Each structure stands twice: as structure tokens, then as C-alpha cells.
mmCIF file with all atom_site columns, C-alpha atoms in Angstrom:
data_model
loop_
_atom_site.group_PDB
_atom_site.id
_atom_site.type_symbol
_atom_site.label_atom_id
_atom_site.label_alt_id
_atom_site.label_comp_id
_atom_site.label_asym_id
_atom_site.label_entity_id
_atom_site.label_seq_id
_atom_site.pdbx_PDB_ins_code
_atom_site.Cartn_x
_atom_site.Cartn_y
_atom_site.Cartn_z
_atom_site.occupancy
_atom_site.B_iso_or_equiv
_atom_site.pdbx_formal_charge
_atom_site.auth_seq_id
_atom_site.auth_comp_id
_atom_site.auth_asym_id
_atom_site.auth_atom_id
_atom_site.pdbx_PDB_model_num
ATOM 1   C CA . UNK Y 1 1   ? 18.598 126.056 138.568 1.00 0.00 ? 1   UNK Y CA 1
ATOM 2   C CA . UNK Y 1 2   ? 17.452 122.530 139.261 1.00 0.00 ? 2   UNK Y CA 1
ATOM 3   C CA . UNK Y 1 3   ? 19.561 120.794 141.962 1.00 0.00 ? 3   UNK Y CA 1
ATOM 4   C CA . UNK Y 1 4   ? 19.851 117.089 142.586 1.00 0.00 ? 4   UNK Y CA 1
ATOM 5   C CA . UNK Y 1 5   ? 21.453 115.972 145.795 1.00 0.00 ? 5   UNK Y CA 1
ATOM 6   C CA . UNK Y 1 6   ? 22.971 112.476 146.104 1.00 0.00 ? 6   UNK Y CA 1
ATOM 7   C CA . UNK Y 1 7   ? 24.243 110.880 149.270 1.00 0.00 ? 7   UNK Y CA 1
ATOM 8   C CA . UNK Y 1 8   ? 26.576 109.443 150.299 1.00 0.00 ? 8   UNK Y CA 1
ATOM 9   C CA . UNK Y 1 9   ? 29.338 110.661 147.963 1.00 0.00 ? 9   UNK Y CA 1
ATOM 10  C CA . UNK Y 1 10  ? 31.582 107.814 148.945 1.00 0.00 ? 10  UNK Y CA 1
ATOM 11  C CA . UNK Y 1 11  ? 31.080 104.557 150.681 1.00 0.00 ? 11  UNK Y CA 1
ATOM 12  C CA . UNK Y 1 12  ? 33.274 101.594 151.516 1.00 0.00 ? 12  UNK Y CA 1
ATOM 13  C CA . UNK Y 1 13  ? 31.539 98.404  152.670 1.00 0.00 ? 13  UNK Y CA 1
ATOM 14  C CA . UNK Y 1 14  ? 32.368 94.808  153.253 1.00 0.00 ? 14  UNK Y CA 1
ATOM 15  C CA . UNK Y 1 15  ? 31.305 92.073  150.899 1.00 0.00 ? 15  UNK Y CA 1
ATOM 16  C CA . UNK Y 1 16  ? 27.840 90.829  151.688 1.00 0.00 ? 16  UNK Y CA 1
ATOM 17  C CA . UNK Y 1 17  ? 26.479 94.005  153.208 1.00 0.00 ? 17  UNK Y CA 1
ATOM 18  C CA . UNK Y 1 18  ? 23.831 96.306  151.645 1.00 0.00 ? 18  UNK Y CA 1
ATOM 19  C CA . UNK Y 1 19  ? 24.303 99.886  150.793 1.00 0.00 ? 19  UNK Y CA 1
ATOM 20  C CA . UNK Y 1 20  ? 21.641 102.487 150.225 1.00 0.00 ? 20  UNK Y CA 1
ATOM 21  C CA . UNK Y 1 21  ? 22.124 105.535 148.050 1.00 0.00 ? 21  UNK Y CA 1
ATOM 22  C CA . UNK Y 1 22  ? 19.711 108.494 148.143 1.00 0.00 ? 22  UNK Y CA 1
ATOM 23  C CA . UNK Y 1 23  ? 18.870 110.845 145.367 1.00 0.00 ? 23  UNK Y CA 1
ATOM 24  C CA . UNK Y 1 24  ? 16.843 113.988 146.053 1.00 0.00 ? 24  UNK Y CA 1
ATOM 25  C CA . UNK Y 1 25  ? 15.530 116.742 143.792 1.00 0.00 ? 25  UNK Y CA 1
ATOM 26  C CA . UNK Y 1 26  ? 15.842 119.831 145.953 1.00 0.00 ? 26  UNK Y CA 1
ATOM 27  C CA . UNK Y 1 27  ? 13.883 122.465 144.149 1.00 0.00 ? 27  UNK Y CA 1
ATOM 28  C CA . UNK Y 1 28  ? 11.647 120.653 141.710 1.00 0.00 ? 28  UNK Y CA 1
ATOM 29  C CA . UNK Y 1 29  ? 9.430  117.536 141.601 1.00 0.00 ? 29  UNK Y CA 1
ATOM 30  C CA . UNK Y 1 30  ? 10.705 114.597 139.669 1.00 0.00 ? 30  UNK Y CA 1
ATOM 31  C CA . UNK Y 1 31  ? 8.145  111.993 138.711 1.00 0.00 ? 31  UNK Y CA 1
ATOM 32  C CA . UNK Y 1 32  ? 10.999 110.131 136.993 1.00 0.00 ? 32  UNK Y CA 1
ATOM 33  C CA . UNK Y 1 33  ? 14.546 109.646 138.122 1.00 0.00 ? 33  UNK Y CA 1
ATOM 34  C CA . UNK Y 1 34  ? 17.273 107.660 136.461 1.00 0.00 ? 34  UNK Y CA 1
ATOM 35  C CA . UNK Y 1 35  ? 20.085 105.558 137.949 1.00 0.00 ? 35  UNK Y CA 1
ATOM 36  C CA . UNK Y 1 36  ? 23.333 105.091 136.087 1.00 0.00 ? 36  UNK Y CA 1
ATOM 37  C CA . UNK Y 1 37  ? 26.526 103.199 136.681 1.00 0.00 ? 37  UNK Y CA 1
ATOM 38  C CA . UNK Y 1 38  ? 29.838 104.417 135.334 1.00 0.00 ? 38  UNK Y CA 1
ATOM 39  C CA . UNK Y 1 39  ? 33.006 102.403 135.151 1.00 0.00 ? 39  UNK Y CA 1
ATOM 40  C CA . UNK Y 1 40  ? 36.370 104.247 134.967 1.00 0.00 ? 40  UNK Y CA 1
ATOM 41  C CA . UNK Y 1 41  ? 36.889 105.977 131.696 1.00 0.00 ? 41  UNK Y CA 1
ATOM 42  C CA . UNK Y 1 42  ? 33.567 104.706 130.339 1.00 0.00 ? 42  UNK Y CA 1
ATOM 43  C CA . UNK Y 1 43  ? 30.238 106.197 129.593 1.00 0.00 ? 43  UNK Y CA 1
ATOM 44  C CA . UNK Y 1 44  ? 27.134 106.182 131.771 1.00 0.00 ? 44  UNK Y CA 1
ATOM 45  C CA . UNK Y 1 45  ? 25.109 102.982 131.603 1.00 0.00 ? 45  UNK Y CA 1
ATOM 46  C CA . UNK Y 1 46  ? 21.487 103.388 132.397 1.00 0.00 ? 46  UNK Y CA 1
ATOM 47  C CA . UNK Y 1 47  ? 20.513 100.828 135.052 1.00 0.00 ? 47  UNK Y CA 1
ATOM 48  C CA . UNK Y 1 48  ? 16.893 101.696 135.696 1.00 0.00 ? 48  UNK Y CA 1
ATOM 49  C CA . UNK Y 1 49  ? 14.164 104.281 135.492 1.00 0.00 ? 49  UNK Y CA 1
ATOM 50  C CA . UNK Y 1 50  ? 12.665 105.135 138.816 1.00 0.00 ? 50  UNK Y CA 1
ATOM 51  C CA . UNK Y 1 51  ? 9.004  106.036 138.700 1.00 0.00 ? 51  UNK Y CA 1
ATOM 52  C CA . UNK Y 1 52  ? 7.269  107.755 141.639 1.00 0.00 ? 52  UNK Y CA 1
ATOM 53  C CA . UNK Y 1 53  ? 4.658  105.544 143.153 1.00 0.00 ? 53  UNK Y CA 1
ATOM 54  C CA . UNK Y 1 54  ? 5.300  102.541 140.947 1.00 0.00 ? 54  UNK Y CA 1
ATOM 55  C CA . UNK Y 1 55  ? 7.908  99.889  140.254 1.00 0.00 ? 55  UNK Y CA 1
ATOM 56  C CA . UNK Y 1 56  ? 11.156 100.825 138.646 1.00 0.00 ? 56  UNK Y CA 1
ATOM 57  C CA . UNK Y 1 57  ? 11.808 99.811  135.070 1.00 0.00 ? 57  UNK Y CA 1
ATOM 58  C CA . UNK Y 1 58  ? 15.160 97.996  134.764 1.00 0.00 ? 58  UNK Y CA 1
ATOM 59  C CA . UNK Y 1 59  ? 17.390 97.821  131.714 1.00 0.00 ? 59  UNK Y CA 1
ATOM 60  C CA . UNK Y 1 60  ? 18.228 94.519  130.234 1.00 0.00 ? 60  UNK Y CA 1
ATOM 61  C CA . UNK Y 1 61  ? 20.882 92.712  132.158 1.00 0.00 ? 61  UNK Y CA 1
ATOM 62  C CA . UNK Y 1 62  ? 20.399 94.613  135.364 1.00 0.00 ? 62  UNK Y CA 1
ATOM 63  C CA . UNK Y 1 63  ? 19.269 92.440  138.333 1.00 0.00 ? 63  UNK Y CA 1
ATOM 64  C CA . UNK Y 1 64  ? 16.286 94.006  139.987 1.00 0.00 ? 64  UNK Y CA 1
ATOM 65  C CA . UNK Y 1 65  ? 16.711 91.927  143.136 1.00 0.00 ? 65  UNK Y CA 1
ATOM 66  C CA . UNK Y 1 66  ? 20.295 93.102  143.392 1.00 0.00 ? 66  UNK Y CA 1
ATOM 67  C CA . UNK Y 1 67  ? 19.677 96.759  142.801 1.00 0.00 ? 67  UNK Y CA 1
ATOM 68  C CA . UNK Y 1 68  ? 16.450 97.713  144.652 1.00 0.00 ? 68  UNK Y CA 1
ATOM 69  C CA . UNK Y 1 69  ? 14.940 101.039 143.744 1.00 0.00 ? 69  UNK Y CA 1
ATOM 70  C CA . UNK Y 1 70  ? 12.329 102.872 145.632 1.00 0.00 ? 70  UNK Y CA 1
ATOM 71  C CA . UNK Y 1 71  ? 10.767 106.129 144.549 1.00 0.00 ? 71  UNK Y CA 1
ATOM 72  C CA . UNK Y 1 72  ? 8.776  107.023 147.616 1.00 0.00 ? 72  UNK Y CA 1
ATOM 73  C CA . UNK Y 1 73  ? 8.003  110.651 146.830 1.00 0.00 ? 73  UNK Y CA 1
ATOM 74  C CA . UNK Y 1 74  ? 8.288  113.156 144.060 1.00 0.00 ? 74  UNK Y CA 1
ATOM 75  C CA . UNK Y 1 75  ? 11.630 114.311 145.387 1.00 0.00 ? 75  UNK Y CA 1
ATOM 76  C CA . UNK Y 1 76  ? 13.313 111.142 146.580 1.00 0.00 ? 76  UNK Y CA 1
ATOM 77  C CA . UNK Y 1 77  ? 14.539 107.949 144.959 1.00 0.00 ? 77  UNK Y CA 1
ATOM 78  C CA . UNK Y 1 78  ? 16.801 105.394 146.658 1.00 0.00 ? 78  UNK Y CA 1
ATOM 79  C CA . UNK Y 1 79  ? 19.011 102.661 145.158 1.00 0.00 ? 79  UNK Y CA 1
ATOM 80  C CA . UNK Y 1 80  ? 20.002 99.822  147.477 1.00 0.00 ? 80  UNK Y CA 1
ATOM 81  C CA . UNK Y 1 81  ? 22.801 97.549  146.409 1.00 0.00 ? 81  UNK Y CA 1
ATOM 82  C CA . UNK Y 1 82  ? 21.994 94.324  148.201 1.00 0.00 ? 82  UNK Y CA 1
ATOM 83  C CA . UNK Y 1 83  ? 24.631 91.804  149.258 1.00 0.00 ? 83  UNK Y CA 1
ATOM 84  C CA . UNK Y 1 84  ? 27.349 93.811  147.618 1.00 0.00 ? 84  UNK Y CA 1
ATOM 85  C CA . UNK Y 1 85  ? 30.359 92.147  146.096 1.00 0.00 ? 85  UNK Y CA 1
ATOM 86  C CA . UNK Y 1 86  ? 33.612 93.583  144.873 1.00 0.00 ? 86  UNK Y CA 1
ATOM 87  C CA . UNK Y 1 87  ? 32.372 93.592  141.228 1.00 0.00 ? 87  UNK Y CA 1
ATOM 88  C CA . UNK Y 1 88  ? 29.630 96.019  142.317 1.00 0.00 ? 88  UNK Y CA 1
ATOM 89  C CA . UNK Y 1 89  ? 32.345 98.588  143.013 1.00 0.00 ? 89  UNK Y CA 1
ATOM 90  C CA . UNK Y 1 90  ? 31.607 101.466 140.702 1.00 0.00 ? 90  UNK Y CA 1
ATOM 91  C CA . UNK Y 1 91  ? 30.429 105.090 140.401 1.00 0.00 ? 91  UNK Y CA 1
ATOM 92  C CA . UNK Y 1 92  ? 26.647 105.306 140.694 1.00 0.00 ? 92  UNK Y CA 1
ATOM 93  C CA . UNK Y 1 93  ? 24.905 108.467 139.521 1.00 0.00 ? 93  UNK Y CA 1
ATOM 94  C CA . UNK Y 1 94  ? 21.322 109.508 139.674 1.00 0.00 ? 94  UNK Y CA 1
ATOM 95  C CA . UNK Y 1 95  ? 19.650 112.088 137.543 1.00 0.00 ? 95  UNK Y CA 1
ATOM 96  C CA . UNK Y 1 96  ? 16.259 113.678 137.300 1.00 0.00 ? 96  UNK Y CA 1
ATOM 97  C CA . UNK Y 1 97  ? 14.248 115.941 135.069 1.00 0.00 ? 97  UNK Y CA 1
ATOM 98  C CA . UNK Y 1 98  ? 11.288 118.182 135.864 1.00 0.00 ? 98  UNK Y CA 1
ATOM 99  C CA . UNK Y 1 99  ? 9.518  117.578 132.567 1.00 0.00 ? 99  UNK Y CA 1
ATOM 100 C CA . UNK Y 1 100 ? 9.761  115.248 129.600 1.00 0.00 ? 100 UNK Y CA 1
ATOM 101 C CA . UNK Y 1 101 ? 11.527 117.754 127.396 1.00 0.00 ? 101 UNK Y CA 1
ATOM 102 C CA . UNK Y 1 102 ? 13.898 119.208 129.920 1.00 0.00 ? 102 UNK Y CA 1
ATOM 103 C CA . UNK Y 1 103 ? 17.572 118.158 130.315 1.00 0.00 ? 103 UNK Y CA 1
ATOM 104 C CA . UNK Y 1 104 ? 18.782 115.806 132.995 1.00 0.00 ? 104 UNK Y CA 1
ATOM 105 C CA . UNK Y 1 105 ? 20.184 117.129 136.238 1.00 0.00 ? 105 UNK Y CA 1
ATOM 106 C CA . UNK Y 1 106 ? 22.738 114.908 137.860 1.00 0.00 ? 106 UNK Y CA 1
ATOM 107 C CA . UNK Y 1 107 ? 23.620 114.205 141.439 1.00 0.00 ? 107 UNK Y CA 1
ATOM 108 C CA . UNK Y 1 108 ? 27.290 114.326 142.366 1.00 0.00 ? 108 UNK Y CA 1
ATOM 109 C CA . UNK Y 1 109 ? 27.514 110.562 142.266 1.00 0.00 ? 109 UNK Y CA 1
ATOM 110 C CA . UNK Y 1 110 ? 28.419 107.887 144.788 1.00 0.00 ? 110 UNK Y CA 1
ATOM 111 C CA . UNK Y 1 111 ? 31.692 105.993 144.609 1.00 0.00 ? 111 UNK Y CA 1
ATOM 112 C CA . UNK Y 1 112 ? 31.086 102.564 146.062 1.00 0.00 ? 112 UNK Y CA 1
ATOM 113 C CA . UNK Y 1 113 ? 33.994 100.346 147.038 1.00 0.00 ? 113 UNK Y CA 1
ATOM 114 C CA . UNK Y 1 114 ? 33.234 96.795  148.220 1.00 0.00 ? 114 UNK Y CA 1
ATOM 115 C CA . UNK Y 1 115 ? 36.084 95.123  149.988 1.00 0.00 ? 115 UNK Y CA 1
ATOM 116 C CA . UNK A 2 1   ? 17.458 99.674  120.658 1.00 0.00 ? 1   UNK A CA 1
ATOM 117 C CA . UNK A 2 2   ? 18.625 103.262 120.302 1.00 0.00 ? 2   UNK A CA 1
ATOM 118 C CA . UNK A 2 3   ? 22.371 103.718 119.928 1.00 0.00 ? 3   UNK A CA 1
ATOM 119 C CA . UNK A 2 4   ? 24.386 106.854 120.092 1.00 0.00 ? 4   UNK A CA 1
ATOM 120 C CA . UNK A 2 5   ? 27.923 106.782 118.728 1.00 0.00 ? 5   UNK A CA 1
ATOM 121 C CA . UNK A 2 6   ? 30.448 109.475 119.618 1.00 0.00 ? 6   UNK A CA 1
ATOM 122 C CA . UNK A 2 7   ? 33.826 110.138 118.100 1.00 0.00 ? 7   UNK A CA 1
ATOM 123 C CA . UNK A 2 8   ? 36.627 110.537 118.685 1.00 0.00 ? 8   UNK A CA 1
ATOM 124 C CA . UNK A 2 9   ? 37.152 108.715 121.947 1.00 0.00 ? 9   UNK A CA 1
ATOM 125 C CA . UNK A 2 10  ? 40.184 110.802 122.879 1.00 0.00 ? 10  UNK A CA 1
ATOM 126 C CA . UNK A 2 11  ? 41.564 114.086 121.608 1.00 0.00 ? 11  UNK A CA 1
ATOM 127 C CA . UNK A 2 12  ? 44.791 115.620 122.621 1.00 0.00 ? 12  UNK A CA 1
ATOM 128 C CA . UNK A 2 13  ? 45.321 119.222 121.531 1.00 0.00 ? 13  UNK A CA 1
ATOM 129 C CA . UNK A 2 14  ? 47.720 122.093 122.112 1.00 0.00 ? 14  UNK A CA 1
ATOM 130 C CA . UNK A 2 15  ? 46.248 125.014 123.953 1.00 0.00 ? 15  UNK A CA 1
ATOM 131 C CA . UNK A 2 16  ? 44.783 127.396 121.412 1.00 0.00 ? 16  UNK A CA 1
ATOM 132 C CA . UNK A 2 17  ? 43.860 124.700 118.891 1.00 0.00 ? 17  UNK A CA 1
ATOM 133 C CA . UNK A 2 18  ? 40.267 123.875 118.011 1.00 0.00 ? 18  UNK A CA 1
ATOM 134 C CA . UNK A 2 19  ? 38.391 120.754 119.083 1.00 0.00 ? 19  UNK A CA 1
ATOM 135 C CA . UNK A 2 20  ? 35.337 118.987 117.684 1.00 0.00 ? 20  UNK A CA 1
ATOM 136 C CA . UNK A 2 21  ? 33.376 115.950 118.942 1.00 0.00 ? 21  UNK A CA 1
ATOM 137 C CA . UNK A 2 22  ? 30.623 114.254 116.908 1.00 0.00 ? 22  UNK A CA 1
ATOM 138 C CA . UNK A 2 23  ? 27.596 112.258 117.832 1.00 0.00 ? 23  UNK A CA 1
ATOM 139 C CA . UNK A 2 24  ? 25.448 110.057 115.629 1.00 0.00 ? 24  UNK A CA 1
ATOM 140 C CA . UNK A 2 25  ? 22.182 108.394 116.649 1.00 0.00 ? 25  UNK A CA 1
ATOM 141 C CA . UNK A 2 26  ? 20.779 105.308 115.074 1.00 0.00 ? 26  UNK A CA 1
ATOM 142 C CA . UNK A 2 27  ? 17.280 106.828 115.418 1.00 0.00 ? 27  UNK A CA 1
ATOM 143 C CA . UNK A 2 28  ? 15.693 110.259 115.099 1.00 0.00 ? 28  UNK A CA 1
ATOM 144 C CA . UNK A 2 29  ? 15.931 112.140 118.350 1.00 0.00 ? 29  UNK A CA 1
ATOM 145 C CA . UNK A 2 30  ? 13.481 114.400 120.084 1.00 0.00 ? 30  UNK A CA 1
ATOM 146 C CA . UNK A 2 31  ? 16.343 116.358 121.514 1.00 0.00 ? 31  UNK A CA 1
ATOM 147 C CA . UNK A 2 32  ? 20.039 116.035 122.331 1.00 0.00 ? 32  UNK A CA 1
ATOM 148 C CA . UNK A 2 33  ? 21.963 117.307 125.317 1.00 0.00 ? 33  UNK A CA 1
ATOM 149 C CA . UNK A 2 34  ? 25.633 117.842 125.873 1.00 0.00 ? 34  UNK A CA 1
ATOM 150 C CA . UNK A 2 35  ? 27.348 117.351 129.212 1.00 0.00 ? 35  UNK A CA 1
ATOM 151 C CA . UNK A 2 36  ? 30.863 117.876 130.517 1.00 0.00 ? 36  UNK A CA 1
ATOM 152 C CA . UNK A 2 37  ? 32.427 115.687 133.151 1.00 0.00 ? 37  UNK A CA 1
ATOM 153 C CA . UNK A 2 38  ? 35.663 116.679 134.865 1.00 0.00 ? 38  UNK A CA 1
ATOM 154 C CA . UNK A 2 39  ? 37.840 113.888 136.236 1.00 0.00 ? 39  UNK A CA 1
ATOM 155 C CA . UNK A 2 40  ? 36.342 112.637 139.489 1.00 0.00 ? 40  UNK A CA 1
ATOM 156 C CA . UNK A 2 41  ? 33.225 114.703 138.984 1.00 0.00 ? 41  UNK A CA 1
ATOM 157 C CA . UNK A 2 42  ? 29.708 114.185 137.699 1.00 0.00 ? 42  UNK A CA 1
ATOM 158 C CA . UNK A 2 43  ? 28.288 115.203 134.358 1.00 0.00 ? 43  UNK A CA 1
ATOM 159 C CA . UNK A 2 44  ? 27.296 118.843 134.149 1.00 0.00 ? 44  UNK A CA 1
ATOM 160 C CA . UNK A 2 45  ? 24.660 120.003 131.720 1.00 0.00 ? 45  UNK A CA 1
ATOM 161 C CA . UNK A 2 46  ? 25.961 122.278 128.919 1.00 0.00 ? 46  UNK A CA 1
ATOM 162 C CA . UNK A 2 47  ? 23.118 122.705 126.520 1.00 0.00 ? 47  UNK A CA 1
ATOM 163 C CA . UNK A 2 48  ? 20.072 121.133 124.886 1.00 0.00 ? 48  UNK A CA 1
ATOM 164 C CA . UNK A 2 49  ? 19.232 121.206 121.253 1.00 0.00 ? 49  UNK A CA 1
ATOM 165 C CA . UNK A 2 50  ? 15.673 120.589 120.091 1.00 0.00 ? 50  UNK A CA 1
ATOM 166 C CA . UNK A 2 51  ? 15.110 121.961 116.634 1.00 0.00 ? 51  UNK A CA 1
ATOM 167 C CA . UNK A 2 52  ? 16.292 120.538 113.368 1.00 0.00 ? 52  UNK A CA 1
ATOM 168 C CA . UNK A 2 53  ? 19.384 122.361 112.168 1.00 0.00 ? 53  UNK A CA 1
ATOM 169 C CA . UNK A 2 54  ? 19.715 124.264 115.381 1.00 0.00 ? 54  UNK A CA 1
ATOM 170 C CA . UNK A 2 55  ? 22.985 126.016 116.242 1.00 0.00 ? 55  UNK A CA 1
ATOM 171 C CA . UNK A 2 56  ? 23.727 127.414 119.659 1.00 0.00 ? 56  UNK A CA 1
ATOM 172 C CA . UNK A 2 57  ? 26.776 129.171 120.951 1.00 0.00 ? 57  UNK A CA 1
ATOM 173 C CA . UNK A 2 58  ? 28.185 129.505 124.430 1.00 0.00 ? 58  UNK A CA 1
ATOM 174 C CA . UNK A 2 59  ? 31.273 131.733 124.281 1.00 0.00 ? 59  UNK A CA 1
ATOM 175 C CA . UNK A 2 60  ? 33.880 129.504 122.556 1.00 0.00 ? 60  UNK A CA 1
ATOM 176 C CA . UNK A 2 61  ? 31.571 126.470 122.301 1.00 0.00 ? 61  UNK A CA 1
ATOM 177 C CA . UNK A 2 62  ? 29.345 125.951 119.268 1.00 0.00 ? 62  UNK A CA 1
ATOM 178 C CA . UNK A 2 63  ? 26.715 123.200 119.278 1.00 0.00 ? 63  UNK A CA 1
ATOM 179 C CA . UNK A 2 64  ? 24.879 121.975 116.136 1.00 0.00 ? 64  UNK A CA 1
ATOM 180 C CA . UNK A 2 65  ? 21.971 119.660 115.669 1.00 0.00 ? 65  UNK A CA 1
ATOM 181 C CA . UNK A 2 66  ? 21.654 118.035 112.327 1.00 0.00 ? 66  UNK A CA 1
ATOM 182 C CA . UNK A 2 67  ? 18.728 118.592 109.922 1.00 0.00 ? 67  UNK A CA 1
ATOM 183 C CA . UNK A 2 68  ? 17.575 115.015 110.325 1.00 0.00 ? 68  UNK A CA 1
ATOM 184 C CA . UNK A 2 69  ? 17.903 115.217 114.101 1.00 0.00 ? 69  UNK A CA 1
ATOM 185 C CA . UNK A 2 70  ? 20.200 112.213 114.168 1.00 0.00 ? 70  UNK A CA 1
ATOM 186 C CA . UNK A 2 71  ? 23.566 113.834 114.590 1.00 0.00 ? 71  UNK A CA 1
ATOM 187 C CA . UNK A 2 72  ? 25.133 116.655 116.534 1.00 0.00 ? 72  UNK A CA 1
ATOM 188 C CA . UNK A 2 73  ? 28.489 118.227 117.121 1.00 0.00 ? 73  UNK A CA 1
ATOM 189 C CA . UNK A 2 74  ? 30.314 120.299 119.715 1.00 0.00 ? 74  UNK A CA 1
ATOM 190 C CA . UNK A 2 75  ? 33.089 122.573 118.584 1.00 0.00 ? 75  UNK A CA 1
ATOM 191 C CA . UNK A 2 76  ? 35.423 124.455 120.906 1.00 0.00 ? 76  UNK A CA 1
ATOM 192 C CA . UNK A 2 77  ? 37.424 127.304 119.438 1.00 0.00 ? 77  UNK A CA 1
ATOM 193 C CA . UNK A 2 78  ? 40.890 128.060 120.792 1.00 0.00 ? 78  UNK A CA 1
ATOM 194 C CA . UNK A 2 79  ? 40.889 125.530 123.571 1.00 0.00 ? 79  UNK A CA 1
ATOM 195 C CA . UNK A 2 80  ? 42.082 126.419 127.060 1.00 0.00 ? 80  UNK A CA 1
ATOM 196 C CA . UNK A 2 81  ? 43.342 124.153 129.876 1.00 0.00 ? 81  UNK A CA 1
ATOM 197 C CA . UNK A 2 82  ? 40.042 124.653 131.656 1.00 0.00 ? 82  UNK A CA 1
ATOM 198 C CA . UNK A 2 83  ? 38.309 122.791 128.768 1.00 0.00 ? 83  UNK A CA 1
ATOM 199 C CA . UNK A 2 84  ? 39.777 119.450 129.801 1.00 0.00 ? 84  UNK A CA 1
ATOM 200 C CA . UNK A 2 85  ? 37.340 116.734 130.652 1.00 0.00 ? 85  UNK A CA 1
ATOM 201 C CA . UNK A 2 86  ? 35.039 114.288 128.974 1.00 0.00 ? 86  UNK A CA 1
ATOM 202 C CA . UNK A 2 87  ? 32.239 115.583 126.822 1.00 0.00 ? 87  UNK A CA 1
ATOM 203 C CA . UNK A 2 88  ? 29.175 113.375 126.490 1.00 0.00 ? 88  UNK A CA 1
ATOM 204 C CA . UNK A 2 89  ? 26.198 113.738 124.150 1.00 0.00 ? 89  UNK A CA 1
ATOM 205 C CA . UNK A 2 90  ? 22.902 112.244 125.206 1.00 0.00 ? 90  UNK A CA 1
ATOM 206 C CA . UNK A 2 91  ? 20.040 111.647 122.850 1.00 0.00 ? 91  UNK A CA 1
ATOM 207 C CA . UNK A 2 92  ? 16.534 111.495 123.983 1.00 0.00 ? 92  UNK A CA 1
ATOM 208 C CA . UNK A 2 93  ? 13.646 109.933 122.190 1.00 0.00 ? 93  UNK A CA 1
ATOM 209 C CA . UNK A 2 94  ? 10.396 110.870 123.848 1.00 0.00 ? 94  UNK A CA 1
ATOM 210 C CA . UNK A 2 95  ? 8.683  107.773 122.475 1.00 0.00 ? 95  UNK A CA 1
ATOM 211 C CA . UNK A 2 96  ? 11.145 105.727 124.555 1.00 0.00 ? 96  UNK A CA 1
ATOM 212 C CA . UNK A 2 97  ? 9.847  106.835 127.953 1.00 0.00 ? 97  UNK A CA 1
ATOM 213 C CA . UNK A 2 98  ? 12.048 109.926 127.743 1.00 0.00 ? 98  UNK A CA 1
ATOM 214 C CA . UNK A 2 99  ? 15.203 107.876 128.409 1.00 0.00 ? 99  UNK A CA 1
ATOM 215 C CA . UNK A 2 100 ? 18.459 109.443 127.310 1.00 0.00 ? 100 UNK A CA 1
ATOM 216 C CA . UNK A 2 101 ? 21.132 107.321 125.660 1.00 0.00 ? 101 UNK A CA 1
ATOM 217 C CA . UNK A 2 102 ? 24.603 108.510 126.239 1.00 0.00 ? 102 UNK A CA 1
ATOM 218 C CA . UNK A 2 103 ? 27.477 108.445 123.748 1.00 0.00 ? 103 UNK A CA 1
ATOM 219 C CA . UNK A 2 104 ? 30.739 106.966 124.890 1.00 0.00 ? 104 UNK A CA 1
ATOM 220 C CA . UNK A 2 105 ? 32.208 110.418 125.429 1.00 0.00 ? 105 UNK A CA 1
ATOM 221 C CA . UNK A 2 106 ? 35.220 112.252 124.054 1.00 0.00 ? 106 UNK A CA 1
ATOM 222 C CA . UNK A 2 107 ? 37.963 112.905 126.546 1.00 0.00 ? 107 UNK A CA 1
ATOM 223 C CA . UNK A 2 108 ? 39.807 116.106 125.806 1.00 0.00 ? 108 UNK A CA 1
ATOM 224 C CA . UNK A 2 109 ? 43.254 116.874 127.091 1.00 0.00 ? 109 UNK A CA 1
ATOM 225 C CA . UNK A 2 110 ? 44.891 120.271 126.497 1.00 0.00 ? 110 UNK A CA 1
ATOM 226 C CA . UNK A 2 111 ? 48.606 120.741 126.579 1.00 0.00 ? 111 UNK A CA 1
ATOM 227 C CA . UNK A 2 112 ? 49.583 124.185 127.753 1.00 0.00 ? 112 UNK A CA 1
#
């Protein structure tokens, strides 16, 4: 089945630093990947849609300069949390699908803690 | 925008009892998926429903898609402790760039 790899699984950083999270589709090509944020005991909130070779589409209320998304190839999307602050601490999850009508396949998620 | 409402938010059952979670979308969906997330884990795909009125079964799990393709349900027969977790529905409208909107999830706890 389709596998999505996300790294790192856990990261602790100091306030003001930037953190990059990678999302790779291992056995399929993903022209579109999605980035979500999940707070404890809450649902997944779509942050942005990552499109290969073009700019990401951000959801309302998500700062594009804060959460930089790059989709450099058909198998890799990165999310960089710039100048992280404690309120950015959360669980970030990427997902991808290999065609419009196929289900989403999720990475294992990245738990970010900003101290 | 598209909204997907899911109820109940929490369900506590005795092992062996049945469990059902319901999803309702504000718009007609192209398809709906169900995912299960264990505590500390990531959502894992369970099933996708595409056709109006579709019913699919996976062992003790029964999934239904409404005739109007705006609602769906997941029913677990005779719950087991391994069923614990949060169940999310996600509705996709292909006219909305294929984005999936997640329900708030139903967290199931099973008392042995």
C-alpha cells in the first residue's frame, strides 16, 4: 500500500529558531500533499495544500510567511516553521494521495515542542 | 465553506456493546473516508465510500454512505478493547481542489 514517511517524529527547539519537517511519498507520486495541525484531543486542521512545482495554497488564518511550504518534487514536501514560538507547539501531520479520488495516506506526524 | 459535523464527541462502552458514530456534511460529497487514530498515533485509513447508499463491511465494522451523499456512519458490533481510539470521518468534494474536511472525531473508550 501507499506509504508516506514523515521526519522527524519529534523535535524540541528553542523559541526563535526554525524547524523543517519533511514528508515523502515512498512508493507513489503525489502531485498534491496536505499539511495538518492537530491540537490535543482535537481534529485535524488543514493548514495548506502543497502543490508540486507551484506555490502552496494556505487556508484562511494560516500565516504563509510563518509556515513555509516547499514541494520540490513529486515525492517530497517540506514544512518549515519559522521563528518558532511556544504557541506553535503542536502535532503536525502530512498526507498525500496518488489520485484525486483515492484516500489520504498520512505520515506518522511530528510532535513539535518549542521551549 | 464545507463543514463536516461528527457525533458523538465521546462514547464510553462496555466491552461487547455496540458503537456508532455519525457524520453529516453541509454539502454533497464526492466521497467520504473513515480513519482511526490511536492515542499518540497518526490517522490510519479504514475505508472509502463513493457511491450513494453504499454499505461496506470490515469484520465487525459496518460503514454506510447516505443516499444524498451528505451523511455517513460507522457501526462497530460487539466492541473489543482493541477498538479504542478516535474515529474521524473526512469528506471530500472534488470541486474543492480535492481537499478533505475532517469531522471532529469520536473518541471511543471500551471498558473490559
